[in-house]
mmCIF file of C-alpha atoms in Angstrom:
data_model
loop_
_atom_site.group_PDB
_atom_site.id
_atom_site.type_symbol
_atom_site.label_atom_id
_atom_site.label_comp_id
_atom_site.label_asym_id
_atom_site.label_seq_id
_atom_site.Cartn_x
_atom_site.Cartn_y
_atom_site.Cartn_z
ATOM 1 C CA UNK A 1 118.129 57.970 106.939
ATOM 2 C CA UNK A 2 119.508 59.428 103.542
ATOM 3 C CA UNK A 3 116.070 61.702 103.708
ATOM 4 C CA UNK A 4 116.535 62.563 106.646
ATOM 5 C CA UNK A 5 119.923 63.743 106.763
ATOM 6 C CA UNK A 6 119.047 65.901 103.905
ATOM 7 C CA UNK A 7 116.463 67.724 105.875
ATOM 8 C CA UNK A 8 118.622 68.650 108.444
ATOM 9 C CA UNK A 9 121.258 70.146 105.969
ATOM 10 C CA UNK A 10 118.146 71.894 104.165
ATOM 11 C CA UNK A 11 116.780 73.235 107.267
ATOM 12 C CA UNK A 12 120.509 73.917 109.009
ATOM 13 C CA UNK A 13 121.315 75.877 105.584
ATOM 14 C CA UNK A 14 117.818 77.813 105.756
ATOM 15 C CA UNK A 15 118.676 78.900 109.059
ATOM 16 C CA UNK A 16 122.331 80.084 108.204
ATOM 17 C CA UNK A 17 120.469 82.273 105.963
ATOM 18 C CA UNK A 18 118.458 83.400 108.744
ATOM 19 C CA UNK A 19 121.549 84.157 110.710
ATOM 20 C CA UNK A 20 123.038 86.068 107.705
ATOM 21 C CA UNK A 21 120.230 88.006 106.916
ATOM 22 C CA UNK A 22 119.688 89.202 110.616
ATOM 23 C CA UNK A 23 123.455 90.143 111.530
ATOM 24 C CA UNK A 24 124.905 91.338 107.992
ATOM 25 C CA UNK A 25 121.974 92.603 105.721
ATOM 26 C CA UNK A 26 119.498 93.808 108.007
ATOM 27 C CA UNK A 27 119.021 97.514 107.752
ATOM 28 C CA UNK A 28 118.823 99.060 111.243
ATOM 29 C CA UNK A 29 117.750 102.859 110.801
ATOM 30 C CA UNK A 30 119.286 105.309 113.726
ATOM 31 C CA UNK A 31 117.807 106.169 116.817
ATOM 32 C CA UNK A 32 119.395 109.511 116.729
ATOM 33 C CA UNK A 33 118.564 110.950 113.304
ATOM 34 C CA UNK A 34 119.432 114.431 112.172
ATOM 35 C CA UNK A 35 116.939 116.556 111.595
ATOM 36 C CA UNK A 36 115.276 116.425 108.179
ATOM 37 C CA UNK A 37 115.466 119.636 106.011
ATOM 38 C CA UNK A 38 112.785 118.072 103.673
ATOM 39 C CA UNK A 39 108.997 118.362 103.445
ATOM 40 C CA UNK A 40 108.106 114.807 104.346
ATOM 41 C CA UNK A 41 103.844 114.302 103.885
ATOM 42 C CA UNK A 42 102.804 111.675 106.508
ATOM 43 C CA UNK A 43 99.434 110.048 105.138
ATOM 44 C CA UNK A 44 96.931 107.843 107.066
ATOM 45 C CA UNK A 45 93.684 106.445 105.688
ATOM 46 C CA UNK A 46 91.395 105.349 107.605
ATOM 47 C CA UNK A 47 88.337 103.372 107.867
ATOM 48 C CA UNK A 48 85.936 102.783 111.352
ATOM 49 C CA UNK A 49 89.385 103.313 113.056
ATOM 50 C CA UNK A 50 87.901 105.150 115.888
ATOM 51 C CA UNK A 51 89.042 102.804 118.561
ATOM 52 C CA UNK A 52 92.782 102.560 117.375
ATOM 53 C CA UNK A 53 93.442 106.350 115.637
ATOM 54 C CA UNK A 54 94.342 108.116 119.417
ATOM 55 C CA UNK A 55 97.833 106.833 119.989
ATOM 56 C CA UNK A 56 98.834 106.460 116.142
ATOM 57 C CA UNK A 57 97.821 110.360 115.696
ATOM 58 C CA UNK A 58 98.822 111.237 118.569
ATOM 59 C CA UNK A 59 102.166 109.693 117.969
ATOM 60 C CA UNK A 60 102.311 111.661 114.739
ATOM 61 C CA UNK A 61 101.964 114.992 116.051
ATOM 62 C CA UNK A 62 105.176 114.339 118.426
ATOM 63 C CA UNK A 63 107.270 113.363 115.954
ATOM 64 C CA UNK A 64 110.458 115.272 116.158
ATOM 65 C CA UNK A 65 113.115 116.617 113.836
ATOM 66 C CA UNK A 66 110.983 116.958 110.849
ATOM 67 C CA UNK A 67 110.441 120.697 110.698
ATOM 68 C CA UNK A 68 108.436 120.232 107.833
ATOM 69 C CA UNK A 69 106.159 117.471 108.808
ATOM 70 C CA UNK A 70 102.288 117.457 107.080
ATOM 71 C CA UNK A 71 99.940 114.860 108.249
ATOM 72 C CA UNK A 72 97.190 113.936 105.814
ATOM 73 C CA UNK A 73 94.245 111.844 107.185
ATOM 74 C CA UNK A 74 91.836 110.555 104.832
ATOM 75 C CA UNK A 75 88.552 109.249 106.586
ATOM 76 C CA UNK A 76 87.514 106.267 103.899
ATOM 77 C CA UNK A 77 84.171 106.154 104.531
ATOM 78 C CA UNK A 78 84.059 105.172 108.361
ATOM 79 C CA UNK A 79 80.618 104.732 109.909
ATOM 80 C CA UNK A 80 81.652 104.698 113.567
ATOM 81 C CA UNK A 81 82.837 108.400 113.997
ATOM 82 C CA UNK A 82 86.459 108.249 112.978
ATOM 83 C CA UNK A 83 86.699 111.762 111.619
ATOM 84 C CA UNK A 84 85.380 112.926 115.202
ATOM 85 C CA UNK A 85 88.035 111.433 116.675
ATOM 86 C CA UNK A 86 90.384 112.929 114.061
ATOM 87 C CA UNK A 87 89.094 116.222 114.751
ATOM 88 C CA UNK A 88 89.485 115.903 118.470
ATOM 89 C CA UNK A 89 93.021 114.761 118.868
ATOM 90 C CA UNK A 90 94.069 116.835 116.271
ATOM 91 C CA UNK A 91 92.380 120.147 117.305
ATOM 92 C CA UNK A 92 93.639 123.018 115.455
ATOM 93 C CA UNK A 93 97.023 121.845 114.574
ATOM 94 C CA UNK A 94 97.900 123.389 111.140
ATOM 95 C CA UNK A 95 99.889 120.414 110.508
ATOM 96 C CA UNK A 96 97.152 117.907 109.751
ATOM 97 C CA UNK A 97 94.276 118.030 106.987
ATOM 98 C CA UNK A 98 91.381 115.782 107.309
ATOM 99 C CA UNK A 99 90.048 114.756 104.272
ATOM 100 C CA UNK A 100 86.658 112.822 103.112
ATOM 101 C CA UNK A 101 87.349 110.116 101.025
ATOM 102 C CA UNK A 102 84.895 108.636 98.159
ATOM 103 C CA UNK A 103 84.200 105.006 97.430
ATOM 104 C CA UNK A 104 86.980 102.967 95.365
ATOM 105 C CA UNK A 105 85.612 103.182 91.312
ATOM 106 C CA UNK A 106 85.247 99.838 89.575
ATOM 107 C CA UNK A 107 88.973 98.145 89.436
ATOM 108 C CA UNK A 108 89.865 99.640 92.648
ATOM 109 C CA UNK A 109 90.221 97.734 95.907
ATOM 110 C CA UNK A 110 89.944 100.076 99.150
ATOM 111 C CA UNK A 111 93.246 100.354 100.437
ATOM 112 C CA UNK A 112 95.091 101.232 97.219
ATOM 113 C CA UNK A 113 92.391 103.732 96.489
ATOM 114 C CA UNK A 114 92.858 105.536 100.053
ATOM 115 C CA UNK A 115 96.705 105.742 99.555
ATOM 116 C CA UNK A 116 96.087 107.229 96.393
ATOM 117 C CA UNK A 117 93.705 109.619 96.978
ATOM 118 C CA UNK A 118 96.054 110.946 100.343
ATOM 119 C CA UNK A 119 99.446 110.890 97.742
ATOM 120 C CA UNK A 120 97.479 112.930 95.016
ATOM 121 C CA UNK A 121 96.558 115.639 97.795
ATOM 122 C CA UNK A 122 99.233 115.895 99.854
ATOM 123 C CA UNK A 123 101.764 119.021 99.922
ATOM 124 C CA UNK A 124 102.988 119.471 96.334
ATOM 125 C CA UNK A 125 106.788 120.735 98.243
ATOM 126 C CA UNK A 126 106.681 117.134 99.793
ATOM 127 C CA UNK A 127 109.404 114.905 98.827
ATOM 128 C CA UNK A 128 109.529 112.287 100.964
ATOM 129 C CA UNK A 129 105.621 110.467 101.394
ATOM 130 C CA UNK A 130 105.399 108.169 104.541
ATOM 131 C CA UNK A 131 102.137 105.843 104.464
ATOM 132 C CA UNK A 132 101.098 104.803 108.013
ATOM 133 C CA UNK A 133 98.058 102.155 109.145
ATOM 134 C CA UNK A 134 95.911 103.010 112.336
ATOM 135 C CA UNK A 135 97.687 100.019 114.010
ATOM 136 C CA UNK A 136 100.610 101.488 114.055
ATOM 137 C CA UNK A 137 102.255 103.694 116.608
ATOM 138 C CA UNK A 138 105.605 105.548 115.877
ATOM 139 C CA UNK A 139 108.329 106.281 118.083
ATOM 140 C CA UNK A 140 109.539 110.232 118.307
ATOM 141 C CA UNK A 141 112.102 110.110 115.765
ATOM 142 C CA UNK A 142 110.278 107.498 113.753
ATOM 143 C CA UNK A 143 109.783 109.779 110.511
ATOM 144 C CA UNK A 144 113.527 111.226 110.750
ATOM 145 C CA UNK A 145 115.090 108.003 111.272
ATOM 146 C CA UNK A 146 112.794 106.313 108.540
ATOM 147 C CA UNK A 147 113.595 109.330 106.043
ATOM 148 C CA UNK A 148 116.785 109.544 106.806
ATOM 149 C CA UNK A 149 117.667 106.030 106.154
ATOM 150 C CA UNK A 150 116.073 106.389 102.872
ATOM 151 C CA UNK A 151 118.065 108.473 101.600
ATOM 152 C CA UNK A 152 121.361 106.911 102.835
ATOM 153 C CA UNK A 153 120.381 103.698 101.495
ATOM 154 C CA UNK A 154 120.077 105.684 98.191
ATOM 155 C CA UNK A 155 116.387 103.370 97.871
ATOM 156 C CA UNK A 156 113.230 104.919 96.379
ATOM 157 C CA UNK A 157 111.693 102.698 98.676
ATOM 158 C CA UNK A 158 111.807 101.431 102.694
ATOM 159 C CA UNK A 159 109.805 99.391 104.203
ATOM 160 C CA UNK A 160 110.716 99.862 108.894
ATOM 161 C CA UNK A 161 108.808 96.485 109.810
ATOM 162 C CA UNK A 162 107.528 97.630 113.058
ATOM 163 C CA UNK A 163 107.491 95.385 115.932
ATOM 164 C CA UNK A 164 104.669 93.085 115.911
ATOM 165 C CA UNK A 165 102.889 93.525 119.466
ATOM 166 C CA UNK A 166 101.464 90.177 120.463
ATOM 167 C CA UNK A 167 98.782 89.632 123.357
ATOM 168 C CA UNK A 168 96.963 86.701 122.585
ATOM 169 C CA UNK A 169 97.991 82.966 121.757
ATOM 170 C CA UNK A 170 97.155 82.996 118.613
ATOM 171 C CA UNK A 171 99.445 86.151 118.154
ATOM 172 C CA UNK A 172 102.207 84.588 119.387
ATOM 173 C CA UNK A 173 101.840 80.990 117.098
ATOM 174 C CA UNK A 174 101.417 83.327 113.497
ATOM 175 C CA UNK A 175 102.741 86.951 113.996
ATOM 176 C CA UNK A 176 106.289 85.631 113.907
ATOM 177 C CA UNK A 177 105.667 84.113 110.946
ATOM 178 C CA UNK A 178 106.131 87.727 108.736
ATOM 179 C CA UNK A 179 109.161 88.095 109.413
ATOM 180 C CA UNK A 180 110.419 84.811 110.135
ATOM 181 C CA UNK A 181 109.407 84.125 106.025
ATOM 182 C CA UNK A 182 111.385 87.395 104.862
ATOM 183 C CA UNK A 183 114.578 86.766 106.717
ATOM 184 C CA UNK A 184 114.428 82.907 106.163
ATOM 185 C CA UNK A 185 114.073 82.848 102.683
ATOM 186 C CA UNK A 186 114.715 86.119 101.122
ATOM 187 C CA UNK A 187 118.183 87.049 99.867
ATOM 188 C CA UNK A 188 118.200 90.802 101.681
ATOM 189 C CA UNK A 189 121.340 92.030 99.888
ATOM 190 C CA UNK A 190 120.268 90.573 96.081
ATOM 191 C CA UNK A 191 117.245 91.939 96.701
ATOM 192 C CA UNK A 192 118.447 96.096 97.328
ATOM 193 C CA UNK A 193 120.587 95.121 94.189
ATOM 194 C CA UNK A 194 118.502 93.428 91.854
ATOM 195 C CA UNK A 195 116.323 94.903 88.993
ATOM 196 C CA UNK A 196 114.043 92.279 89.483
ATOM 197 C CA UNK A 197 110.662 93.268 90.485
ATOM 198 C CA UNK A 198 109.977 89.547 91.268
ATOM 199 C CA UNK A 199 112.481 89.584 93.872
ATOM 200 C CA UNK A 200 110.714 92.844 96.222
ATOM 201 C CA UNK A 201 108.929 92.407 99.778
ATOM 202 C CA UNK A 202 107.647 95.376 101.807
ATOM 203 C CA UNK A 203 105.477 95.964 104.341
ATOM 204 C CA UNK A 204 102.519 98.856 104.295
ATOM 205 C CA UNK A 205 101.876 99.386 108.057
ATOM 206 C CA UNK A 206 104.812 101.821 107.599
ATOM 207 C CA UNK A 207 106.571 102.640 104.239
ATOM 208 C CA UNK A 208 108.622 105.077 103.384
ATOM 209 C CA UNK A 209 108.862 106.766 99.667
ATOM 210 C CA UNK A 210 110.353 109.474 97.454
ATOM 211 C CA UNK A 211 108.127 111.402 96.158
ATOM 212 C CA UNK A 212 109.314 111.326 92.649
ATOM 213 C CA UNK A 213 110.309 107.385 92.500
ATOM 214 C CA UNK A 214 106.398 107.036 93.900
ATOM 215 C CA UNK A 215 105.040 109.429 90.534
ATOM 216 C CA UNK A 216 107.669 107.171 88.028
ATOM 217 C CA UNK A 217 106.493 103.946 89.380
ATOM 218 C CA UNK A 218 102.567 105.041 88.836
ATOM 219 C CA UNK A 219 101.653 104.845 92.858
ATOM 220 C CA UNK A 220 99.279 103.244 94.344
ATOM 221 C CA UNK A 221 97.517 103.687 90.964
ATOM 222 C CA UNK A 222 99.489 100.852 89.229
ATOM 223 C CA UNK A 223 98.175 98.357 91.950
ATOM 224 C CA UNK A 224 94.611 99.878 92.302
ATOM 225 C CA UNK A 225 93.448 96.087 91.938
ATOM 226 C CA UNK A 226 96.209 94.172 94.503
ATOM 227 C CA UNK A 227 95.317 92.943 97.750
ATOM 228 C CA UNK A 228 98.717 93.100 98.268
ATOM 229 C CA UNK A 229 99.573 96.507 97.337
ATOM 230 C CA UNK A 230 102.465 97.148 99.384
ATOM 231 C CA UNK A 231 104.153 94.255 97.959
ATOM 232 C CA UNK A 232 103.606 95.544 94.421
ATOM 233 C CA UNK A 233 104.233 98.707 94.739
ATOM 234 C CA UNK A 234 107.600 97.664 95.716
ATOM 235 C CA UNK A 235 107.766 95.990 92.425
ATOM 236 C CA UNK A 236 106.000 99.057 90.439
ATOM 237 C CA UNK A 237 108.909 101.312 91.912
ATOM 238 C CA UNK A 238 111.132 98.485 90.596
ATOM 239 C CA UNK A 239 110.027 98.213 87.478
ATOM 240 C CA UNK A 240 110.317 101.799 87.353
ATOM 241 C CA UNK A 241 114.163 101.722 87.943
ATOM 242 C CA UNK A 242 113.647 102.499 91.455
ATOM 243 C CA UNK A 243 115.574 100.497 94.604
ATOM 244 C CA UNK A 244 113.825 99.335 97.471
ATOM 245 C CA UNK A 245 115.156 98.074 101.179
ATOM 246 C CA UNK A 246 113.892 96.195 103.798
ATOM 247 C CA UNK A 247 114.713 97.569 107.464
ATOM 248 C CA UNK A 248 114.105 96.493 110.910
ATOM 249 C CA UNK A 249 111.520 99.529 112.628
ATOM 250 C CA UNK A 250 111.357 97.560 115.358
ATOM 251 C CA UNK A 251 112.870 100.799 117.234
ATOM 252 C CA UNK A 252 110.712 102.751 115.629
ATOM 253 C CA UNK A 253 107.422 101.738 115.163
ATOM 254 C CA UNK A 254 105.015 99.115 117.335
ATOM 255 C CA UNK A 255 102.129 97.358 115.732
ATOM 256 C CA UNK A 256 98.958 95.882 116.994
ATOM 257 C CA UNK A 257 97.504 93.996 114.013
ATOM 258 C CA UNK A 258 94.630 92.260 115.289
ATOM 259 C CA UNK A 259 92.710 92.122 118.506
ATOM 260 C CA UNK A 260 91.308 89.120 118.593
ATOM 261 C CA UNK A 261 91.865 85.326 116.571
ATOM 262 C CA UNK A 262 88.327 86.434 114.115
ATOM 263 C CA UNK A 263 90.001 89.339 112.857
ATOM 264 C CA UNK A 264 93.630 87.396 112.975
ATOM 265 C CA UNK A 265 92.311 84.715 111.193
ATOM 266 C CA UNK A 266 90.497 87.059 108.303
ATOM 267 C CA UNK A 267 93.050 89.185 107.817
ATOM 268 C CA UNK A 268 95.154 86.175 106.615
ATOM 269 C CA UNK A 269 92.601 84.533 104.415
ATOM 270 C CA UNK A 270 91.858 87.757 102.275
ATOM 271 C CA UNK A 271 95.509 87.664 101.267
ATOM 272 C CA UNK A 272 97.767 84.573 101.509
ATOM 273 C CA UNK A 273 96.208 83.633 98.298
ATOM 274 C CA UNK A 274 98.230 86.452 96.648
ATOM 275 C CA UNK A 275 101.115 85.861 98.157
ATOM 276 C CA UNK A 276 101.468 82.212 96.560
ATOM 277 C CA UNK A 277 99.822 82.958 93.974
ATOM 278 C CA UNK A 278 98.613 79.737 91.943
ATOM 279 C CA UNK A 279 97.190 77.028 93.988
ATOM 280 C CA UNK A 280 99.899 74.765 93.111
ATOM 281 C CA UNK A 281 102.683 76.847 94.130
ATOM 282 C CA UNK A 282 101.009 77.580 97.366
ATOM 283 C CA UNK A 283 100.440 73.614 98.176
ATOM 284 C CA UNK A 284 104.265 73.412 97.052
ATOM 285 C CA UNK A 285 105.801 75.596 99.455
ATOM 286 C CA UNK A 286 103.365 74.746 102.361
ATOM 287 C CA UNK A 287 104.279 70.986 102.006
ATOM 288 C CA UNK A 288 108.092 72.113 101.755
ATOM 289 C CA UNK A 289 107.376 74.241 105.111
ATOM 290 C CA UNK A 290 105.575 71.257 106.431
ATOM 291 C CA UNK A 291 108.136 68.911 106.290
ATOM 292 C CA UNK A 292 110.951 71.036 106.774
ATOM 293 C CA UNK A 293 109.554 72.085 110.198
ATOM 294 C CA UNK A 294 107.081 69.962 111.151
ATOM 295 C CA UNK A 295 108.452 66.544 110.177
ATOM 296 C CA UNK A 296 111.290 66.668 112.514
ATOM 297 C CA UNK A 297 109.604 66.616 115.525
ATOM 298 C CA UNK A 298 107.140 63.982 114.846
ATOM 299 C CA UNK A 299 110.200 61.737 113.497
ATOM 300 C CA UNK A 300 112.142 62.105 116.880
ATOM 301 C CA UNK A 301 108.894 61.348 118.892
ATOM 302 C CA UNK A 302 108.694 58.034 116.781
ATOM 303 C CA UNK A 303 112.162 57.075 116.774
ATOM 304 C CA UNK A 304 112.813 58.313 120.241
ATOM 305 C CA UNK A 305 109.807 55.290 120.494
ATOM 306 C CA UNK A 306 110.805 52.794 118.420
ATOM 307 C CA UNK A 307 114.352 52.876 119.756
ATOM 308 C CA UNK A 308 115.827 54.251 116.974
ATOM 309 C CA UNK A 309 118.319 56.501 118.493
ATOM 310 C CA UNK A 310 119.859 58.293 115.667
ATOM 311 C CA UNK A 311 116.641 58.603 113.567
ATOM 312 C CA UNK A 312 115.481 60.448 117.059
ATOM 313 C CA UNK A 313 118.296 62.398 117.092
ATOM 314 C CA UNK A 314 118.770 63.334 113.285
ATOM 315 C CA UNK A 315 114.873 64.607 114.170
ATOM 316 C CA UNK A 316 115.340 66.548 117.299
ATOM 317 C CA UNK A 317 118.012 68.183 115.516
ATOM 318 C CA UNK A 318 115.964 69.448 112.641
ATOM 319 C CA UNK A 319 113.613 70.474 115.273
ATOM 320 C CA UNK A 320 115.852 72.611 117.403
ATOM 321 C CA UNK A 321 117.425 73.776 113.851
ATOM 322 C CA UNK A 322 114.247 75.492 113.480
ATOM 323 C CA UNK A 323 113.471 76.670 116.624
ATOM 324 C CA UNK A 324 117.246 78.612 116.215
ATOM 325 C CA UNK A 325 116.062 80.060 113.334
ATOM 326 C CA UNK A 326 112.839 81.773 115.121
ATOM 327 C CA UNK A 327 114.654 82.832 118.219
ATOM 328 C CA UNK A 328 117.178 84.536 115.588
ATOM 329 C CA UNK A 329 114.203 86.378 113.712
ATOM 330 C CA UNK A 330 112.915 87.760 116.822
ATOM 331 C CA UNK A 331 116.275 88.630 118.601
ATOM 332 C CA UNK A 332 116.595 90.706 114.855
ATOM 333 C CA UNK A 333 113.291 92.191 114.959
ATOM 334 C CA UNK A 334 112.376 93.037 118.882
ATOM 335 C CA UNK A 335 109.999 90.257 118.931
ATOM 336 C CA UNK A 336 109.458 87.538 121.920
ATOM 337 C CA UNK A 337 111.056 84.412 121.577
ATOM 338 C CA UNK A 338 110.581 81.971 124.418
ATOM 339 C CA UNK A 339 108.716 80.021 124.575
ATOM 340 C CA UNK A 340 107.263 80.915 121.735
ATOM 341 C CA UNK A 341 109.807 80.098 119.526
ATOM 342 C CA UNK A 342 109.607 76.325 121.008
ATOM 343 C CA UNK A 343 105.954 75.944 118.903
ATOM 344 C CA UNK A 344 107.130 76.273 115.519
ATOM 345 C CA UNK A 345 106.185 73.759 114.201
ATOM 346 C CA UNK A 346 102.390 74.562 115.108
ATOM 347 C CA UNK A 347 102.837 77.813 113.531
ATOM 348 C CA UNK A 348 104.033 76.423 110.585
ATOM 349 C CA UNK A 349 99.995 73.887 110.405
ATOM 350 C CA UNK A 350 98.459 77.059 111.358
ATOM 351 C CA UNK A 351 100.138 78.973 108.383
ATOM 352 C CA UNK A 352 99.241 76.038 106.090
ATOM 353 C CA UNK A 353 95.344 76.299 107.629
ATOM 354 C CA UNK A 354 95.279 79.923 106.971
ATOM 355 C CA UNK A 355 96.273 79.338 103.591
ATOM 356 C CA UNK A 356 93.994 76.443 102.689
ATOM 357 C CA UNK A 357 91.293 78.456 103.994
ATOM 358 C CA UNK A 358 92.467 81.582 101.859
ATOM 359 C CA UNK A 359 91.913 79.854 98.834
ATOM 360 C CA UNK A 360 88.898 77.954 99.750
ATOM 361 C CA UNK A 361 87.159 81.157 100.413
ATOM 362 C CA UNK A 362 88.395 83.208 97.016
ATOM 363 C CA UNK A 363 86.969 80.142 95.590
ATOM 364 C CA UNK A 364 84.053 80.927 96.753
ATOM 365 C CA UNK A 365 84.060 84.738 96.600
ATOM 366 C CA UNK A 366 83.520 85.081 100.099
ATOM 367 C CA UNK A 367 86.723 87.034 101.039
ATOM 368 C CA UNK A 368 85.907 90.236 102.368
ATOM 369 C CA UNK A 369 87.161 93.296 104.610
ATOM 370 C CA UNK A 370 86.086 96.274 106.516
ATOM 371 C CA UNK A 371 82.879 95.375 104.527
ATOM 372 C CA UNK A 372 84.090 95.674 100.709
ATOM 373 C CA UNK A 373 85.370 92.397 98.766
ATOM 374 C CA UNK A 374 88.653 92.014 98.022
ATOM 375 C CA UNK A 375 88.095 89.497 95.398
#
């Protein structure tokens, strides 16, 4: 019973955090921005996009209140006619520049090389560079209100998490997860005032720079070998004296990862390996996660059978303890909570799958995506 109790405070403090995080340090970037009076470079690579670029481009061109708005689209190689599409949404808009990518060098991984090769050629006058996926489509005053908000946070850094747009079951048990992790268990606040590059999360569907921090930190050229480069180049900008913040974009900016569970499921394995880091670390905190979230239930199912009334209710507890902490991440974020929220502790397995299988497959150097290795 001892144990027990001293779940439920772990989990009931986790979720105060939660709480905290959501209604005190969460940034929330205006709807109704000013108008910029910088040169802000927005840069999208691309590659075999062609069936996702028309509403994120198209998006892009209506942004308002950025006078001097650039769009830079760098076509990475694509094999299935993404440029064409590029050309034909874009027309003859002076505002965006198509460019043809070459293949990463040795040392490179794809994605780093793309943002590099966009930051290196956009507008010199640009001092604000805003890195958008294909996935993602921005509001009207997404760039403004993301710029702006940069600069009053004083960061060299933001990172608008865009809402997640979930379709499919599988969406709904492990999409939740991203931000459920961030505003769970990282300290917001320290983390805006800390030196620490350790202590750094972002996000690179949508990410927000200045210019200059971006050249002092090295780019996307100091991470030119991380599968998670958004995440370190958070900590390059750090490490660089630069200050990063988190925000919620979910006003801003809507994301559709993944169509389908094949392309859910890969997209996890090629990278929850980095994000624990050593395999011991990441069996750590997924048998932490497991029986902070997923413990509870199955206790009150067995006490609630054995008779035990208060183990049963020390474990539904815990249980619902969780579940308050989801339905606070997505009430933060613009994300769906019920019933989803009820299947937590499912997400949490799935999570612990996904990363079992992550490092099972580096193992074997069998992670790939979009055709190029990432290990």
């Amino acid at each position: 019973m001892t144990v027990l109790l001293a779940l439920l405070l772990a989990v009931a403090a986790l979720t105060g955090h939660t709480w905290l995080n959501a209604a005190r340090w969460l940034r929330r970037p205006t709807d109704r921005p000013d108008e910029v009076d910088e040169a802000v470079a927005v840069l999208l690579p691309l590659r075999d996009e062609a069936a996702r670029v028309t509403p994120c481009l198209r998006a892009l061109l209506a942004q308002r209140g950025v006078p001097g708005l650039r769009v830079v689209v760098l076509d990475d190689g694509s094999t299935d006619g993404t440029a064409d599409v590029v050309r034909a949404v874009a027309g003859d808009d002076p505002r965006v520049t198509l460019l043809s990518g070459v293949a990463p060098p040795p040392g490179w991984l794809g994605k780093p090389h793309a943002c590099w090769q966009l930051a290196t050629r956009a507008d010199p006058a640009a001092t604000a560079l805003v890195f958008v996926d294909a996935d993602v489509v921005l509001a009207p005053h997404a760039v403004a209100a993301a710029v702006t908000e940069l600069r009053a946070a004083r960061a060299t850094l933001l990172s608008p998490y865009p809402r997640i747009v979930v379709a499919t079951a599988a969406d709904r048990l492990v999409q939740p997860l991203l931000q459920w992790l961030w505003l769970t268990f990282l300290p917001l606040r320290a983390m805006e005032r800390s030196p620490r590059p350790s202590l750094a999360a972002a996000g690179g569907q949508f990410l927000v720079v200045d210019r200059a921090g971006y050249t002092a930190g090295g780019g996307h050229a100091a991470v030119a070998d991380k599968i998670l480069e958004d995440v370190e180049l958070a900590r390059a900008v750090k490490r660089a004296g630069g200050r990063i913040a988190l925000a919620d974009g979910s006003r801003l900016a809507t994301c559709r990862m993944y169509d389908d569970w094949p392309q859910l499921r890969d997209g996890y394995s090629k990278s929850l390996w980095a994000s624990f880091g050593h395999p011991g670390a990441a069996a750590a905190v997924v048998a932490a996660l497991l029986l902070l979230y997923t413990a509870p239930p199955l206790v009150a199912v067995a006490g609630a059978a054995a008779g035990a009334a208060e183990v049963a209710a020390v474990g539904l507890a815990g249980y619902l303890l969780g579940v308050i902490g989801r339905v606070l991440t997505a009430r933060a974020t613009g994300g769906r909570w019920w019933p989803d929220a009820l299947a937590h502790p499912v997400s949490v397995v799935v999570l612990g799958w996904l990363t079992l299988r992550s490092y099972h497959l580096r193992k074997r150097r069998r992670l790939t995506w979009r055709g190029r290795p990432v290990s």
